Amino acid sequence: MKLVTFLLPGDVPATGVVVDDGIVRIAKHIADAPADMTGLIEAWPSFSERVRQLASNTRADIALDEVTLLAPVLRPPKILGIGLNYADHLAESGMAKPADQLWFAKMSTSAAGPFATIELPRVSEQLDYEAELAFVIGKRCRHVSRERARDVIFGYCAANDVSVRDWQLRTSQFTLGKSFDTHAPFGPWIVTPDEIADPHELGIRCFVNGHKRQDSNTRELIFDCFDQIEHLSKVMTLEPGDVILSGTPGGVGVAYTPPRWLRAGDRVRVEIDGIGAIENVVRAESDHIIHQ
Ligand code: MG
């Protein structure tokens, strides 16, 4: 199944399941379903079968191209990213191989829709892209073994770990440079694991203005998604709706000589086989843009 969050007329967010070229609005057909994606994920054992039936035997309520898709989880409880997790990206970074998994936070206010604007910050011109496979946590959990990790993944998305390199690299902590508003676009939907035979065998690509910049496969991950869950859940409770960005392959803008920063007007596309694509246009930061 592909689950979406989208805007209804009147700018009211709703959840839906994708069928053919349209969306079935879940709350229209299942009156007691939670209104938002985090609630739906939390209550998934009670609703999954009914949503699955909607997906298989209900006609679309609205066409996909008539709605604005929002971040599938509007305000994830946590957004976490792992750094230097593909060998070619590690090599191009010029940084030493981390002794352990290298984690940073992206604040929940960086979440953005799959086709939303990416802001070029007022305070930097070093704006960069990172195509990544993201996964959404489905169950509250702690101390999850690698062998059980598959059970706590609700689904998968395409994501862009947008990065402001000077803010990221001028201190020992990446968090500020990773946390600008709008710098975690993801989606276009959450694909449930039954549609992903192996999350570690997916082609992943990034294009800027139609030119391919990154082209790899999730089989090249150094620490795979299950390793990541085992590691993170040693430290913190993972919760329904948490979004985890699993790392980016080589080809980011900072690695070029000279660097190829994103500029206003650039169009950045991240696509992952079996999931779909997100596409975001860069605009100068403005007081007047409302982001979802
Ligand atoms: Mg990244």
PDB file of C-alpha atoms in Angstrom, residues 21-265:
ATOM      1  CA  ASP A  21      -4.299   7.272 -10.348  1.00  0.00           C
ATOM      2  CA  GLY A  22      -6.199   8.477  -7.340  1.00  0.00           C
ATOM      3  CA  ILE A  23      -6.572   8.641  -3.603  1.00  0.00           C
ATOM      4  CA  VAL A  24      -9.178   7.026  -1.390  1.00  0.00           C
ATOM      5  CA  ARG A  25      -9.693   9.266   1.629  1.00  0.00           C
ATOM      6  CA  ILE A  26      -9.493   6.976   4.625  1.00  0.00           C
ATOM      7  CA  ALA A  27     -11.714   8.963   7.030  1.00  0.00           C
ATOM      8  CA  LYS A  28     -14.509   9.119   4.453  1.00  0.00           C
ATOM      9  CA  HIS A  29     -14.803   5.332   4.419  1.00  0.00           C
ATOM     10  CA  ILE A  30     -13.606   4.403   7.920  1.00  0.00           C
ATOM     11  CA  ALA A  31     -15.306   6.829  10.263  1.00  0.00           C
ATOM     12  CA  ASP A  32     -13.331   5.898  13.364  1.00  0.00           C
ATOM     13  CA  ALA A  33      -9.916   6.016  11.709  1.00  0.00           C
ATOM     14  CA  PRO A  34      -7.418   8.440  13.278  1.00  0.00           C
ATOM     15  CA  ALA A  35      -7.294  11.717  11.361  1.00  0.00           C
ATOM     16  CA  ASP A  36      -3.532  12.004  10.995  1.00  0.00           C
ATOM     17  CA  MET A  37      -0.797   9.623   9.850  1.00  0.00           C
ATOM     18  CA  THR A  38       0.930   9.327  13.225  1.00  0.00           C
ATOM     19  CA  GLY A  39      -2.364   8.323  14.824  1.00  0.00           C
ATOM     20  CA  LEU A  40      -3.054   5.882  12.023  1.00  0.00           C
ATOM     21  CA  ILE A  41       0.383   4.295  12.427  1.00  0.00           C
ATOM     22  CA  GLU A  42      -0.127   3.960  16.181  1.00  0.00           C
ATOM     23  CA  ALA A  43      -3.509   2.307  15.660  1.00  0.00           C
ATOM     24  CA  TRP A  44      -2.437   0.336  12.588  1.00  0.00           C
ATOM     25  CA  PRO A  45      -3.144  -3.145  14.010  1.00  0.00           C
ATOM     26  CA  SER A  46      -6.816  -2.128  14.328  1.00  0.00           C
ATOM     27  CA  PHE A  47      -7.112  -0.541  10.882  1.00  0.00           C
ATOM     28  CA  SER A  48      -4.657  -2.199   8.533  1.00  0.00           C
ATOM     29  CA  GLU A  49      -7.082  -4.777   7.212  1.00  0.00           C
ATOM     30  CA  ARG A  50      -9.834  -2.235   6.552  1.00  0.00           C
ATOM     31  CA  VAL A  51      -7.410   0.122   4.800  1.00  0.00           C
ATOM     32  CA  ARG A  52      -6.121  -2.784   2.761  1.00  0.00           C
ATOM     33  CA  GLN A  53      -9.686  -3.547   1.662  1.00  0.00           C
ATOM     34  CA  LEU A  54     -10.171   0.097   0.708  1.00  0.00           C
ATOM     35  CA  ALA A  55      -7.057  -0.105  -1.433  1.00  0.00           C
ATOM     36  CA  SER A  56      -8.280  -3.193  -3.234  1.00  0.00           C
ATOM     37  CA  ASN A  57     -11.980  -2.526  -3.786  1.00  0.00           C
ATOM     38  CA  THR A  58     -12.702   1.208  -3.607  1.00  0.00           C
ATOM     39  CA  ARG A  59     -12.669   3.788  -6.369  1.00  0.00           C
ATOM     40  CA  ALA A  60     -10.619   6.931  -5.916  1.00  0.00           C
ATOM     41  CA  ASP A  61     -12.279   9.908  -4.241  1.00  0.00           C
ATOM     42  CA  ILE A  62      -9.926  12.387  -5.870  1.00  0.00           C
ATOM     43  CA  ALA A  63      -7.244  12.309  -8.552  1.00  0.00           C
ATOM     44  CA  LEU A  64      -3.622  12.440  -7.457  1.00  0.00           C
ATOM     45  CA  ASP A  65      -2.901  15.411  -9.695  1.00  0.00           C
ATOM     46  CA  GLU A  66      -5.721  17.416  -8.104  1.00  0.00           C
ATOM     47  CA  VAL A  67      -4.252  17.468  -4.622  1.00  0.00           C
ATOM     48  CA  THR A  68      -1.178  18.796  -2.863  1.00  0.00           C
ATOM     49  CA  LEU A  69       0.700  15.954  -1.242  1.00  0.00           C
ATOM     50  CA  LEU A  70       2.176  16.846   2.130  1.00  0.00           C
ATOM     51  CA  ALA A  71       4.912  15.203   4.159  1.00  0.00           C
ATOM     52  CA  PRO A  72       3.405  11.752   4.851  1.00  0.00           C
ATOM     53  CA  VAL A  73       4.034  12.380   8.558  1.00  0.00           C
ATOM     54  CA  LEU A  74       3.444  16.104   8.993  1.00  0.00           C
ATOM     55  CA  ARG A  75       5.510  16.560  12.143  1.00  0.00           C
ATOM     56  CA  PRO A  76       7.548  13.432  12.856  1.00  0.00           C
ATOM     57  CA  PRO A  77       8.321  12.938  16.546  1.00  0.00           C
ATOM     58  CA  LYS A  78      11.980  12.501  15.527  1.00  0.00           C
ATOM     59  CA  ILE A  79      13.950  12.826  12.312  1.00  0.00           C
ATOM     60  CA  LEU A  80      17.354  11.184  12.509  1.00  0.00           C
ATOM     61  CA  GLY A  81      20.030  10.887   9.856  1.00  0.00           C
ATOM     62  CA  ILE A  82      23.153   8.767   9.566  1.00  0.00           C
ATOM     63  CA  GLY A  83      26.266  10.260   8.007  1.00  0.00           C
ATOM     64  CA  LEU A  84      28.995   8.741   5.814  1.00  0.00           C
ATOM     65  CA  ASN A  85      27.073   5.522   5.205  1.00  0.00           C
ATOM     66  CA  TYR A  86      27.992   4.745   1.577  1.00  0.00           C
ATOM     67  CA  ALA A  87      31.640   3.991   0.741  1.00  0.00           C
ATOM     68  CA  ASP A  88      31.773   6.336  -2.259  1.00  0.00           C
ATOM     69  CA  HIS A  89      30.269   9.211  -0.250  1.00  0.00           C
ATOM     70  CA  LEU A  90      32.729   8.554   2.580  1.00  0.00           C
ATOM     71  CA  ALA A  91      35.603   8.718   0.080  1.00  0.00           C
ATOM     72  CA  GLU A  92      34.416  11.967  -1.536  1.00  0.00           C
ATOM     73  CA  SER A  93      33.878  13.600   1.876  1.00  0.00           C
ATOM     74  CA  GLY A  94      37.576  13.402   2.723  1.00  0.00           C
ATOM     75  CA  MET A  95      36.565  12.471   6.260  1.00  0.00           C
ATOM     76  CA  ALA A  96      37.894   9.510   8.230  1.00  0.00           C
ATOM     77  CA  LYS A  97      35.706   6.408   8.369  1.00  0.00           C
ATOM     78  CA  PRO A  98      33.649   6.698  11.572  1.00  0.00           C
ATOM     79  CA  ALA A  99      34.451   4.120  14.219  1.00  0.00           C
ATOM     80  CA  ASP A 100      30.730   3.653  14.745  1.00  0.00           C
ATOM     81  CA  GLN A 101      27.434   4.784  13.250  1.00  0.00           C
ATOM     82  CA  LEU A 102      27.499   8.588  12.970  1.00  0.00           C
ATOM     83  CA  TRP A 103      24.092  10.037  13.846  1.00  0.00           C
ATOM     84  CA  PHE A 104      22.671  13.522  13.821  1.00  0.00           C
ATOM     85  CA  ALA A 105      19.220  14.994  14.382  1.00  0.00           C
ATOM     86  CA  LYS A 106      17.128  16.944  11.934  1.00  0.00           C
ATOM     87  CA  MET A 107      14.574  18.962  13.879  1.00  0.00           C
ATOM     88  CA  SER A 108      10.954  18.066  13.204  1.00  0.00           C
ATOM     89  CA  THR A 109      10.394  21.581  11.791  1.00  0.00           C
ATOM     90  CA  SER A 110      12.611  20.625   8.828  1.00  0.00           C
ATOM     91  CA  ALA A 111       9.953  18.175   7.572  1.00  0.00           C
ATOM     92  CA  ALA A 112       8.528  19.182   4.194  1.00  0.00           C
ATOM     93  CA  GLY A 113       6.241  17.814   1.529  1.00  0.00           C
ATOM     94  CA  PRO A 114       7.421  15.756  -1.428  1.00  0.00           C
ATOM     95  CA  PHE A 115       6.888  18.669  -3.838  1.00  0.00           C
ATOM     96  CA  ALA A 116       7.313  21.564  -1.400  1.00  0.00           C
ATOM     97  CA  THR A 117       9.789  24.409  -1.746  1.00  0.00           C
ATOM     98  CA  ILE A 118      13.309  23.969  -0.399  1.00  0.00           C
ATOM     99  CA  GLU A 119      14.445  27.239   1.127  1.00  0.00           C
ATOM    100  CA  LEU A 120      17.804  28.747   0.214  1.00  0.00           C
ATOM    101  CA  PRO A 121      18.730  30.166   3.630  1.00  0.00           C
ATOM    102  CA  ARG A 122      19.419  33.849   4.150  1.00  0.00           C
ATOM    103  CA  VAL A 123      22.577  32.935   6.021  1.00  0.00           C
ATOM    104  CA  SER A 124      24.290  30.580   3.565  1.00  0.00           C
ATOM    105  CA  GLU A 125      24.815  29.818  -0.105  1.00  0.00           C
ATOM    106  CA  GLN A 126      26.229  26.348   0.564  1.00  0.00           C
ATOM    107  CA  LEU A 127      22.970  24.481  -0.041  1.00  0.00           C
ATOM    108  CA  ASP A 128      23.360  20.818  -0.976  1.00  0.00           C
ATOM    109  CA  TYR A 129      21.236  17.747  -1.716  1.00  0.00           C
ATOM    110  CA  GLU A 130      21.460  14.153  -0.435  1.00  0.00           C
ATOM    111  CA  ALA A 131      19.223  11.467  -1.949  1.00  0.00           C
ATOM    112  CA  GLU A 132      18.256   8.950   0.727  1.00  0.00           C
ATOM    113  CA  LEU A 133      16.033   6.002   1.460  1.00  0.00           C
ATOM    114  CA  ALA A 134      13.944   6.944   4.506  1.00  0.00           C
ATOM    115  CA  PHE A 135      11.984   4.586   6.694  1.00  0.00           C
ATOM    116  CA  VAL A 136       9.155   5.332   9.106  1.00  0.00           C
ATOM    117  CA  ILE A 137       8.956   3.604  12.474  1.00  0.00           C
ATOM    118  CA  GLY A 138       5.702   1.744  13.100  1.00  0.00           C
ATOM    119  CA  LYS A 139       5.914   0.625  16.704  1.00  0.00           C
ATOM    120  CA  ARG A 140       7.066   2.057  20.001  1.00  0.00           C
ATOM    121  CA  CYS A 141      10.196   0.026  20.678  1.00  0.00           C
ATOM    122  CA  ARG A 142      13.487  -0.181  22.534  1.00  0.00           C
ATOM    123  CA  HIS A 143      16.450  -2.562  22.299  1.00  0.00           C
ATOM    124  CA  VAL A 144      15.382  -4.064  19.001  1.00  0.00           C
ATOM    125  CA  SER A 145      17.748  -6.703  17.692  1.00  0.00           C
ATOM    126  CA  ARG A 146      18.828  -6.587  14.079  1.00  0.00           C
ATOM    127  CA  GLU A 147      16.832  -9.788  13.532  1.00  0.00           C
ATOM    128  CA  ARG A 148      13.606  -8.145  14.779  1.00  0.00           C
ATOM    129  CA  ALA A 149      14.175  -4.741  13.220  1.00  0.00           C
ATOM    130  CA  ARG A 150      12.067  -5.458  10.135  1.00  0.00           C
ATOM    131  CA  ASP A 151       9.023  -5.780  12.429  1.00  0.00           C
ATOM    132  CA  VAL A 152       9.157  -2.141  13.587  1.00  0.00           C
ATOM    133  CA  ILE A 153       9.350  -0.537  10.130  1.00  0.00           C
ATOM    134  CA  PHE A 154       6.000   0.861   9.012  1.00  0.00           C
ATOM    135  CA  GLY A 155       7.162   1.761   5.536  1.00  0.00           C
ATOM    136  CA  TYR A 156       9.615   3.448   3.205  1.00  0.00           C
ATOM    137  CA  CYS A 157       9.902   6.845   1.487  1.00  0.00           C
ATOM    138  CA  ALA A 158      12.238   8.782  -0.763  1.00  0.00           C
ATOM    139  CA  ALA A 159      13.908  11.677   1.045  1.00  0.00           C
ATOM    140  CA  ASN A 160      16.305  14.523   0.518  1.00  0.00           C
ATOM    141  CA  ASP A 161      18.632  15.184   3.457  1.00  0.00           C
ATOM    142  CA  VAL A 162      19.128  18.800   2.410  1.00  0.00           C
ATOM    143  CA  SER A 163      22.290  20.140   4.002  1.00  0.00           C
ATOM    144  CA  VAL A 164      23.812  23.575   4.576  1.00  0.00           C
ATOM    145  CA  ARG A 165      27.475  22.655   4.434  1.00  0.00           C
ATOM    146  CA  ASP A 166      29.106  25.614   6.154  1.00  0.00           C
ATOM    147  CA  TRP A 167      26.703  25.358   9.079  1.00  0.00           C
ATOM    148  CA  GLN A 168      27.110  21.566   9.117  1.00  0.00           C
ATOM    149  CA  LEU A 169      30.887  21.445   9.075  1.00  0.00           C
ATOM    150  CA  ARG A 170      32.159  24.456  10.984  1.00  0.00           C
ATOM    151  CA  THR A 171      31.399  22.825  14.317  1.00  0.00           C
ATOM    152  CA  SER A 172      31.686  19.224  15.478  1.00  0.00           C
ATOM    153  CA  GLN A 173      27.901  18.840  15.474  1.00  0.00           C
ATOM    154  CA  PHE A 174      26.011  18.456  12.195  1.00  0.00           C
ATOM    155  CA  THR A 175      22.598  19.222  13.666  1.00  0.00           C
ATOM    156  CA  LEU A 176      22.186  22.920  12.847  1.00  0.00           C
ATOM    157  CA  GLY A 177      23.371  22.499   9.275  1.00  0.00           C
ATOM    158  CA  LYS A 178      20.865  19.685   8.818  1.00  0.00           C
ATOM    159  CA  SER A 179      17.887  21.345  10.499  1.00  0.00           C
ATOM    160  CA  PHE A 180      16.925  24.388   8.442  1.00  0.00           C
ATOM    161  CA  ASP A 181      13.200  24.690   7.791  1.00  0.00           C
ATOM    162  CA  THR A 182      12.064  22.715   4.712  1.00  0.00           C
ATOM    163  CA  HIS A 183      15.291  20.698   4.568  1.00  0.00           C
ATOM    164  CA  ALA A 184      13.745  17.275   5.095  1.00  0.00           C
ATOM    165  CA  PRO A 185      11.339  16.776   2.186  1.00  0.00           C
ATOM    166  CA  PHE A 186      10.128  13.176   1.967  1.00  0.00           C
ATOM    167  CA  GLY A 187       7.446  11.027   0.391  1.00  0.00           C
ATOM    168  CA  PRO A 188       5.693  11.079  -1.991  1.00  0.00           C
ATOM    169  CA  TRP A 189       3.969   8.445   0.157  1.00  0.00           C
ATOM    170  CA  ILE A 190       4.813   5.744   2.662  1.00  0.00           C
ATOM    171  CA  VAL A 191       5.178   2.410   0.883  1.00  0.00           C
ATOM    172  CA  THR A 192       4.358  -0.472   3.202  1.00  0.00           C
ATOM    173  CA  PRO A 193       6.974  -3.240   3.473  1.00  0.00           C
ATOM    174  CA  ASP A 194       4.828  -5.844   1.704  1.00  0.00           C
ATOM    175  CA  GLU A 195       5.567  -3.924  -1.514  1.00  0.00           C
ATOM    176  CA  ILE A 196       9.324  -3.787  -0.907  1.00  0.00           C
ATOM    177  CA  ALA A 197      10.847  -7.234  -1.321  1.00  0.00           C
ATOM    178  CA  ASP A 198      14.243  -6.078  -0.078  1.00  0.00           C
ATOM    179  CA  PRO A 199      14.906  -2.511   1.118  1.00  0.00           C
ATOM    180  CA  HIS A 200      18.587  -3.141   0.549  1.00  0.00           C
ATOM    181  CA  GLU A 201      18.263  -3.744  -3.177  1.00  0.00           C
ATOM    182  CA  LEU A 202      16.777  -0.470  -4.439  1.00  0.00           C
ATOM    183  CA  GLY A 203      18.201   1.826  -7.094  1.00  0.00           C
ATOM    184  CA  ILE A 204      18.484   5.415  -5.808  1.00  0.00           C
ATOM    185  CA  ARG A 205      19.157   8.499  -7.916  1.00  0.00           C
ATOM    186  CA  CYS A 206      19.262  12.287  -7.617  1.00  0.00           C
ATOM    187  CA  PHE A 207      18.833  14.764 -10.452  1.00  0.00           C
ATOM    188  CA  VAL A 208      19.367  18.521 -10.414  1.00  0.00           C
ATOM    189  CA  ASN A 209      17.593  20.277 -13.270  1.00  0.00           C
ATOM    190  CA  GLY A 210      17.390  16.913 -15.041  1.00  0.00           C
ATOM    191  CA  HIS A 211      21.117  16.150 -14.750  1.00  0.00           C
ATOM    192  CA  LYS A 212      21.975  13.016 -12.826  1.00  0.00           C
ATOM    193  CA  ARG A 213      24.167  13.721  -9.802  1.00  0.00           C
ATOM    194  CA  GLN A 214      23.773  10.555  -7.718  1.00  0.00           C
ATOM    195  CA  ASP A 215      23.184   7.004  -8.961  1.00  0.00           C
ATOM    196  CA  SER A 216      23.581   4.078  -6.591  1.00  0.00           C
ATOM    197  CA  ASN A 217      21.765   1.220  -4.882  1.00  0.00           C
ATOM    198  CA  THR A 218      20.821   0.682  -1.259  1.00  0.00           C
ATOM    199  CA  ARG A 219      22.839  -2.547  -1.330  1.00  0.00           C
ATOM    200  CA  GLU A 220      25.851  -0.232  -0.951  1.00  0.00           C
ATOM    201  CA  LEU A 221      24.780   0.931   2.539  1.00  0.00           C
ATOM    202  CA  ILE A 222      27.576   0.386   5.070  1.00  0.00           C
ATOM    203  CA  PHE A 223      25.138   0.041   7.984  1.00  0.00           C
ATOM    204  CA  ASP A 224      21.792  -1.143   6.637  1.00  0.00           C
ATOM    205  CA  CYS A 225      18.357  -0.128   7.949  1.00  0.00           C
ATOM    206  CA  PHE A 226      18.227  -3.022  10.411  1.00  0.00           C
ATOM    207  CA  ASP A 227      21.679  -2.208  11.825  1.00  0.00           C
ATOM    208  CA  GLN A 228      20.480   1.361  12.243  1.00  0.00           C
ATOM    209  CA  ILE A 229      17.372   0.386  14.219  1.00  0.00           C
ATOM    210  CA  GLU A 230      19.380  -1.924  16.473  1.00  0.00           C
ATOM    211  CA  HIS A 231      21.870   0.852  17.195  1.00  0.00           C
ATOM    212  CA  LEU A 232      19.435   3.724  17.731  1.00  0.00           C
ATOM    213  CA  SER A 233      17.080   1.695  19.904  1.00  0.00           C
ATOM    214  CA  LYS A 234      19.925   0.982  22.340  1.00  0.00           C
ATOM    215  CA  VAL A 235      19.738   4.683  23.166  1.00  0.00           C
ATOM    216  CA  MET A 236      16.176   5.911  22.720  1.00  0.00           C
ATOM    217  CA  THR A 237      12.618   4.736  22.402  1.00  0.00           C
ATOM    218  CA  LEU A 238      11.678   4.755  18.739  1.00  0.00           C
ATOM    219  CA  GLU A 239       8.095   5.845  18.225  1.00  0.00           C
ATOM    220  CA  PRO A 240       5.402   5.585  15.558  1.00  0.00           C
ATOM    221  CA  GLY A 241       6.032   8.257  12.956  1.00  0.00           C
ATOM    222  CA  ASP A 242       9.749   8.690  13.585  1.00  0.00           C
ATOM    223  CA  VAL A 243      11.556   9.154  10.275  1.00  0.00           C
ATOM    224  CA  ILE A 244      15.055   7.806   9.769  1.00  0.00           C
ATOM    225  CA  LEU A 245      17.245   8.818   6.823  1.00  0.00           C
ATOM    226  CA  SER A 246      19.568   5.949   5.950  1.00  0.00           C
ATOM    227  CA  GLY A 247      22.453   7.802   4.298  1.00  0.00           C
ATOM    228  CA  THR A 248      23.396   9.202   0.902  1.00  0.00           C
ATOM    229  CA  PRO A 249      25.633   7.841  -1.860  1.00  0.00           C
ATOM    230  CA  GLY A 250      28.416   9.716  -3.620  1.00  0.00           C
ATOM    231  CA  GLY A 251      27.811  12.663  -5.921  1.00  0.00           C
ATOM    232  CA  VAL A 252      26.751  15.434  -3.558  1.00  0.00           C
ATOM    233  CA  GLY A 253      27.420  19.021  -4.609  1.00  0.00           C
ATOM    234  CA  VAL A 254      30.139  19.745  -2.036  1.00  0.00           C
ATOM    235  CA  ALA A 255      32.302  16.976  -3.493  1.00  0.00           C
ATOM    236  CA  TYR A 256      32.670  18.698  -6.880  1.00  0.00           C
ATOM    237  CA  THR A 257      35.561  21.062  -7.626  1.00  0.00           C
ATOM    238  CA  PRO A 258      34.375  23.742  -7.450  1.00  0.00           C
ATOM    239  CA  PRO A 259      31.339  22.781  -5.360  1.00  0.00           C
ATOM    240  CA  ARG A 260      28.010  22.764  -7.155  1.00  0.00           C
ATOM    241  CA  TRP A 261      25.649  24.394  -4.682  1.00  0.00           C
ATOM    242  CA  LEU A 262      21.911  24.498  -5.210  1.00  0.00           C
ATOM    243  CA  ARG A 263      20.626  27.882  -6.327  1.00  0.00           C
ATOM    244  CA  ALA A 264      17.207  29.523  -6.386  1.00  0.00           C
ATOM    245  CA  GLY A 265      15.169  28.021  -9.196  1.00  0.00           C
TER     246      GLY A 265
END
